[in-house]
PDB file of C-alpha atoms in Angstrom:
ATOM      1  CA  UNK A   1     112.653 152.255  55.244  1.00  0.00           C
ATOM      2  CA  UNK A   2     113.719 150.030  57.769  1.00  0.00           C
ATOM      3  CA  UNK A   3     112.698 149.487  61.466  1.00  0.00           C
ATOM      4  CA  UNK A   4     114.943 150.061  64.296  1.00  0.00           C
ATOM      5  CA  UNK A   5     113.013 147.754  66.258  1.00  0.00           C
ATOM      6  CA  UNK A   6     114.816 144.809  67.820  1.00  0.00           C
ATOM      7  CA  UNK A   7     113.470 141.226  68.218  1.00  0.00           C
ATOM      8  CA  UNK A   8     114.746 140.102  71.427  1.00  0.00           C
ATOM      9  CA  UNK A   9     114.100 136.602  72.595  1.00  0.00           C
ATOM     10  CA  UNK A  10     113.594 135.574  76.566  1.00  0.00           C
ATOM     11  CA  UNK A  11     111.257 135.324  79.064  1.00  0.00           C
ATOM     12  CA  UNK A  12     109.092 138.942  80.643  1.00  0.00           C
ATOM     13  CA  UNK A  13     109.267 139.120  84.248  1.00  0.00           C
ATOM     14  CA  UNK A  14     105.753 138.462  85.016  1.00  0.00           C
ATOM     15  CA  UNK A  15     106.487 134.918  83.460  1.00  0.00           C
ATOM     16  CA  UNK A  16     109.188 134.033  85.081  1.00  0.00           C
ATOM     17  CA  UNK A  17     107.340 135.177  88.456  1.00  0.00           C
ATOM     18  CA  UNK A  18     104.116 133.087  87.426  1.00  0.00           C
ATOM     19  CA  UNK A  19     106.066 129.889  86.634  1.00  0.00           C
ATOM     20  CA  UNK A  20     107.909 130.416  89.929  1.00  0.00           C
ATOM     21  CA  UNK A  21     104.725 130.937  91.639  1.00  0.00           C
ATOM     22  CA  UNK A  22     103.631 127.422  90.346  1.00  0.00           C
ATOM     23  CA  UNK A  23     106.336 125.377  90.964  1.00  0.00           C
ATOM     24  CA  UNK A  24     106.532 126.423  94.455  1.00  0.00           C
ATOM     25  CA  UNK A  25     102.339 125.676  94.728  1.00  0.00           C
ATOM     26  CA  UNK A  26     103.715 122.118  93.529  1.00  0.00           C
ATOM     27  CA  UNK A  27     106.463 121.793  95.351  1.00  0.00           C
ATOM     28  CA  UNK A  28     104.171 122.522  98.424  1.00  0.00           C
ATOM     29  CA  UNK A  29     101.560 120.023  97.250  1.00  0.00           C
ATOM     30  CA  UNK A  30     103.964 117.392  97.059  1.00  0.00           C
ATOM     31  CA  UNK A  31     105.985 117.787 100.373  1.00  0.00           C
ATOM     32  CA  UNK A  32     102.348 117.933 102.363  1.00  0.00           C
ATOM     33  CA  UNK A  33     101.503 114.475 100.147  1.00  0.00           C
ATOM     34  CA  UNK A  34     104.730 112.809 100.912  1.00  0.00           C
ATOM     35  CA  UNK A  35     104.011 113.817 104.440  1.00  0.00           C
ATOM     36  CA  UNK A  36     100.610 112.192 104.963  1.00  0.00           C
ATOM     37  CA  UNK A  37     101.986 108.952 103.082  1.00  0.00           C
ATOM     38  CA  UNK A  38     105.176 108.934 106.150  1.00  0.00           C
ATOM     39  CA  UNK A  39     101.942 109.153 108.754  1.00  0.00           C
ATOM     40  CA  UNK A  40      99.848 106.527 107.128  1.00  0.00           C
ATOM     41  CA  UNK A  41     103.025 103.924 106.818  1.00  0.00           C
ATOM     42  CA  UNK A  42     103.673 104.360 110.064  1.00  0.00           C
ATOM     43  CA  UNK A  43     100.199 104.167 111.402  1.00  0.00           C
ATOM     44  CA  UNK A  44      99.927 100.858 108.991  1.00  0.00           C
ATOM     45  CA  UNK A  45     103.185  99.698 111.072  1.00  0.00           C
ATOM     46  CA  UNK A  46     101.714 100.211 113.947  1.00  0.00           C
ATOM     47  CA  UNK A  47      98.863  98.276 113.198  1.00  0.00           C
ATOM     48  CA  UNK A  48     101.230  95.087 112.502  1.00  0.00           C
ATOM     49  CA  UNK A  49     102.789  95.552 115.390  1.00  0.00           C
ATOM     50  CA  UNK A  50      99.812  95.328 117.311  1.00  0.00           C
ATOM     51  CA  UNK A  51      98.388  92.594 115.592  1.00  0.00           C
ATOM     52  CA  UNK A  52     102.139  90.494 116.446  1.00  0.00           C
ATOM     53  CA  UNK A  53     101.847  91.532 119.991  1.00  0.00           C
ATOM     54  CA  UNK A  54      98.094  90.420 120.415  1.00  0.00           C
ATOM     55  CA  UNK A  55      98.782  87.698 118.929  1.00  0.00           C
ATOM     56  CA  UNK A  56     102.331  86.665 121.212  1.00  0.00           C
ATOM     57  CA  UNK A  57     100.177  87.512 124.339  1.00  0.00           C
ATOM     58  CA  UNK A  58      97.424  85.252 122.905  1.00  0.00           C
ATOM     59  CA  UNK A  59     100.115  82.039 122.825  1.00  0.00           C
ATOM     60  CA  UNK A  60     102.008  83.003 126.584  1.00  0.00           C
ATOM     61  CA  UNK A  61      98.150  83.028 127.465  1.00  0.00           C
ATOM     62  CA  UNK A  62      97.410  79.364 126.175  1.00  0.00           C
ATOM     63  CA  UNK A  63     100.862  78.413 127.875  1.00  0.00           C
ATOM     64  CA  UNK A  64     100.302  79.696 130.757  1.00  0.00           C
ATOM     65  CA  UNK A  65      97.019  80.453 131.838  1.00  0.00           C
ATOM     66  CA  UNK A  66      97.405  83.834 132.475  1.00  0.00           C
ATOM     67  CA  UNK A  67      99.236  86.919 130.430  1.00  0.00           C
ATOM     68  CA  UNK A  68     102.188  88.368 131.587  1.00  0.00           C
ATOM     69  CA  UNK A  69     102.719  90.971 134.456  1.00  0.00           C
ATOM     70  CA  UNK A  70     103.261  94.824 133.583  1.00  0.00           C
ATOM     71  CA  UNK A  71     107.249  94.984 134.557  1.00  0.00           C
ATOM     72  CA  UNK A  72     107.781  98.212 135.854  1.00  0.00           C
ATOM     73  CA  UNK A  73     107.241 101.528 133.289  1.00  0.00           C
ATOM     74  CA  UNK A  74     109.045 104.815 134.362  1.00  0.00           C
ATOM     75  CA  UNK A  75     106.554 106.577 132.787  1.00  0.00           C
ATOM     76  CA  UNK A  76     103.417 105.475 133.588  1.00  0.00           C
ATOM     77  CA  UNK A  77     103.632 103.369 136.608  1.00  0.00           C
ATOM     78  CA  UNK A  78     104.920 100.196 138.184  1.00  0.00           C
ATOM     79  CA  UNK A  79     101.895  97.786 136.677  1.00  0.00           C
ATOM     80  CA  UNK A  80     102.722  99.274 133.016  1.00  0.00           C
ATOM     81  CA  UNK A  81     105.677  97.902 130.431  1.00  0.00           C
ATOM     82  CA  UNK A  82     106.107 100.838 127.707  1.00  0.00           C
ATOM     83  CA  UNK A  83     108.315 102.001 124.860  1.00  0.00           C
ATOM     84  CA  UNK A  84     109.457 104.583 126.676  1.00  0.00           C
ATOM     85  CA  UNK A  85     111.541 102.949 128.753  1.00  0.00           C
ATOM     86  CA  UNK A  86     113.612 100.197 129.575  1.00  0.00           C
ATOM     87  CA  UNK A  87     110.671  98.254 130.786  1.00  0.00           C
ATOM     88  CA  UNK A  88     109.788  97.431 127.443  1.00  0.00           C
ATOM     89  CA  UNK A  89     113.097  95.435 127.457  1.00  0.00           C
ATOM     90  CA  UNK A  90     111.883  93.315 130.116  1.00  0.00           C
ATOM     91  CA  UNK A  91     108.519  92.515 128.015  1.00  0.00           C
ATOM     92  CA  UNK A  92     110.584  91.553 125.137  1.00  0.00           C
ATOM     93  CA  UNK A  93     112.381  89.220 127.514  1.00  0.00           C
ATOM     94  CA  UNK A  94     109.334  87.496 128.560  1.00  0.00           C
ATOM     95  CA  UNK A  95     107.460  87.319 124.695  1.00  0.00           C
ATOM     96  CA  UNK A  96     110.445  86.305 123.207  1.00  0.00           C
ATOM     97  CA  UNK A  97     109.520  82.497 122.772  1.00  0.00           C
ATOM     98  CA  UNK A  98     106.315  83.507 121.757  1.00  0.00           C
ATOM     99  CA  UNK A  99     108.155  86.840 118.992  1.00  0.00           C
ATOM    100  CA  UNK A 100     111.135  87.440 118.035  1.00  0.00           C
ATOM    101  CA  UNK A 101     111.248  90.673 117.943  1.00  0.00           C
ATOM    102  CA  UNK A 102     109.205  93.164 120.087  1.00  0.00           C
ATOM    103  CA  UNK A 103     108.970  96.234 118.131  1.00  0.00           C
ATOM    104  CA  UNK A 104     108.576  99.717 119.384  1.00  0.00           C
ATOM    105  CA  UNK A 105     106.498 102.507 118.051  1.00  0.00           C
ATOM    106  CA  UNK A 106     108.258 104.030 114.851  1.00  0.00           C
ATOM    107  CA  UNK A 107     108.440 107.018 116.619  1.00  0.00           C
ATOM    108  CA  UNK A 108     109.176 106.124 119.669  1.00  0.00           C
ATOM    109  CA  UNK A 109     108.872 109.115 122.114  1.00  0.00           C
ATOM    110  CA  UNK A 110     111.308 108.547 124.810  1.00  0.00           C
ATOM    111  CA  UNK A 111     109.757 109.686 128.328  1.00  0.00           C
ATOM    112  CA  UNK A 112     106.680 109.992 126.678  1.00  0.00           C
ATOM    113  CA  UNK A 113     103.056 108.032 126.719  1.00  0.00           C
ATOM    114  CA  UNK A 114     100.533 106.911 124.243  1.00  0.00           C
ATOM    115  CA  UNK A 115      97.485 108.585 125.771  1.00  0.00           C
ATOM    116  CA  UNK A 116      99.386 112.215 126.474  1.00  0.00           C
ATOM    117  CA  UNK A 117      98.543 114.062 122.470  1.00  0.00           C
ATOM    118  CA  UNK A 118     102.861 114.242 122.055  1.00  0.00           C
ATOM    119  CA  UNK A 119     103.367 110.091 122.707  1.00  0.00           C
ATOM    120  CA  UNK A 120     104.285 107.933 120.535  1.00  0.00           C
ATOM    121  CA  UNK A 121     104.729 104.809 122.000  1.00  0.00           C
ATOM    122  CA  UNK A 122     103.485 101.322 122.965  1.00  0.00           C
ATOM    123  CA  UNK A 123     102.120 100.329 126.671  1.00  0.00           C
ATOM    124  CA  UNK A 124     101.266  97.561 128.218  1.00  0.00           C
ATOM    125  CA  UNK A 125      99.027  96.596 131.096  1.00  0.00           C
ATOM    126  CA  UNK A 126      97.842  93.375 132.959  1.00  0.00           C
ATOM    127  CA  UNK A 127      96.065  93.869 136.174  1.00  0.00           C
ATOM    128  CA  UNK A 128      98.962  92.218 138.759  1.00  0.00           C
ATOM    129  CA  UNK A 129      96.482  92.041 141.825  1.00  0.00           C
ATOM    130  CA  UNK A 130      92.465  92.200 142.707  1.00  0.00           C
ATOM    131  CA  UNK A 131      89.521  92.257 140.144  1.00  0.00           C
ATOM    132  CA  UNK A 132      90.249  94.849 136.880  1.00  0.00           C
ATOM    133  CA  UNK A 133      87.349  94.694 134.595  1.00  0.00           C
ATOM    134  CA  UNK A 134      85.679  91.638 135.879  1.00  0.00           C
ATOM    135  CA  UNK A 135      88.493  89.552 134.845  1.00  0.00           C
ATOM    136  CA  UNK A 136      91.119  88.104 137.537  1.00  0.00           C
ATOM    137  CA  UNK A 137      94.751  88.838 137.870  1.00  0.00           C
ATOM    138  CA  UNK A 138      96.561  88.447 134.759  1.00  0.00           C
ATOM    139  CA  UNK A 139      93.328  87.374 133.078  1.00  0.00           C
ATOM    140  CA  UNK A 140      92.753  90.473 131.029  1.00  0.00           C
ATOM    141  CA  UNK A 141      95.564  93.236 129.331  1.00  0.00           C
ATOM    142  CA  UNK A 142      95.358  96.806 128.069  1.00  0.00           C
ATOM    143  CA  UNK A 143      97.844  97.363 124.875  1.00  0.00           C
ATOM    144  CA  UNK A 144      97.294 101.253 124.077  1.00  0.00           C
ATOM    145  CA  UNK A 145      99.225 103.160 121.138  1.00  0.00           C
ATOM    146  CA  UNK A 146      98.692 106.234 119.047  1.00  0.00           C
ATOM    147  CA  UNK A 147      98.265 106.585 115.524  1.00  0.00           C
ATOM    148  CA  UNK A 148      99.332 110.047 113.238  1.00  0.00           C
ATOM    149  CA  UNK A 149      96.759 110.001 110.686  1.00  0.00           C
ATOM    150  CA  UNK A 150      94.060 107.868 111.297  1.00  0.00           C
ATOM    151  CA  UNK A 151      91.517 107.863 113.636  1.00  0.00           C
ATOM    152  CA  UNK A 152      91.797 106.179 117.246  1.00  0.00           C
ATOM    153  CA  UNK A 153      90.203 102.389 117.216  1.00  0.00           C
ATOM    154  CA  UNK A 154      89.611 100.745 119.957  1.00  0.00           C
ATOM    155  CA  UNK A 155      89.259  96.934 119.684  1.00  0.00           C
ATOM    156  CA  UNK A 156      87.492  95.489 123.183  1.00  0.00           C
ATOM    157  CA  UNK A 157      87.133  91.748 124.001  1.00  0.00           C
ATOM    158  CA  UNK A 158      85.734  90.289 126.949  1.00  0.00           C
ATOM    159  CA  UNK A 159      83.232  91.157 129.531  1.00  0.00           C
ATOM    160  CA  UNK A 160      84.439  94.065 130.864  1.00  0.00           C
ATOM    161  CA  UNK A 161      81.519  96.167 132.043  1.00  0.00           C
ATOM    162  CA  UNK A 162      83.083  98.494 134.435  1.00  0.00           C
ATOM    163  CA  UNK A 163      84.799 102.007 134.394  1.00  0.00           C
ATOM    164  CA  UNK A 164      87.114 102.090 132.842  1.00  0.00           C
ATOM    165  CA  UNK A 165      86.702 100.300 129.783  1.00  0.00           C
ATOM    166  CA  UNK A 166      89.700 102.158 128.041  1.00  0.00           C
ATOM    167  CA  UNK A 167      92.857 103.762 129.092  1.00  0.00           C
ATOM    168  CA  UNK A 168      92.981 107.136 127.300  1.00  0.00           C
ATOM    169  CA  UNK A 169      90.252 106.911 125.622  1.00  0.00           C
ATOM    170  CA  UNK A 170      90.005 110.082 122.285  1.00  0.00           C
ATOM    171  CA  UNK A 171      93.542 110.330 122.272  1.00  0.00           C
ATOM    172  CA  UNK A 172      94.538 107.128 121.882  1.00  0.00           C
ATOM    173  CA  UNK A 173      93.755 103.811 120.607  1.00  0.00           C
ATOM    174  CA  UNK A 174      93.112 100.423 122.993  1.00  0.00           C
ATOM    175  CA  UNK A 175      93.241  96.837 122.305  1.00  0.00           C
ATOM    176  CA  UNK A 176      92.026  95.310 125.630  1.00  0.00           C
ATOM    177  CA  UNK A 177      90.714  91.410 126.321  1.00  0.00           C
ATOM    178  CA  UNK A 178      89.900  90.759 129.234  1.00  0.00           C
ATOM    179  CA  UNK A 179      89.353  86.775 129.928  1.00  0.00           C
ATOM    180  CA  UNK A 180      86.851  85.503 132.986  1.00  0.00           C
TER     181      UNK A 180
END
């Protein structure tokens, strides 16, 4: 006697859903991975940026006594230089013996500001008249910036004992020096 039954070869439904199932779980783990590494490079950019700028400011200091004026932000006022805007342009002009190239934030937010939660840019501030933070005109600066995935840092230098010591201060991190 033989069997009418018939071999056939392939995949069940329920198998082809389940390995469906896990390649999109995969495919999900991966994009939110490759996400978080973008943010991190970026916030590790931003980091070297801000180390380079520091360190420009540091040599027009020793040059000239004093660091440079804020020259005119659109976005946050007249004493600030930001990203933002083309008063960034004009701080480039005046580092430029001191870096050759003044980078902006790798996601530079135009018409935005680093302390606002949607900003992503770089400012710039040097008191321009009276006593800021115990320090003299032009003898103390405020760089502020925003990083994606890690935590706001803010690196203080100086004497400053008065409100306030930070500009933005949770949403945002400050490198400020202020020189007496």
């Amino acid at each position: 006697m033989g069997s009418n039954r018939r071999f056939q070869s392939g995949f069940t439904i329920v198998e082809l859903l389940i390995v469906i199932v896990v390649i999109g779980i995969l495919a999900a783990i991966t994009i939110v991975a490759y996400g978080g590494i973008q943010a991190r490079a970026r916030d590790s950019q931003r980091q070297s940026d801000v180390r380079a700028i520091t360190k420009a400011l540091e040599l027009y200091y020793t040059d000239n006594g004093r660091y440079p004026g804020g020259s005119g932000s659109t976005v946050l006022n007249a004493a600030w230089s930001t990203t933002a805007d083309a008063s960034w342009s004009n701080f480039a002009t005046v580092l430029r013996p001191y870096l050759s190239r003044l980078s902006s934030d790798p996601v530079s937010t135009a018409g935005a500001n680093p302390q606002t939660p949607v900003g992503y840019n770089y400012a710039y501030f040097s008191n321009s008249g009276g006593v800021y933070c115990g320090a003299a005109p032009y003898q103390m600066y405020i760089l502020v910036y925003r990083f994606e995935a890690l935590a706001p840092v803010d690196n203080l230098s100086g004497t400053c004992t008065v409100s306030p010591l930070l500009y933005a201060s949770g949403t945002a991190s400050n490198y400020r020096v202020s020189k007496l």
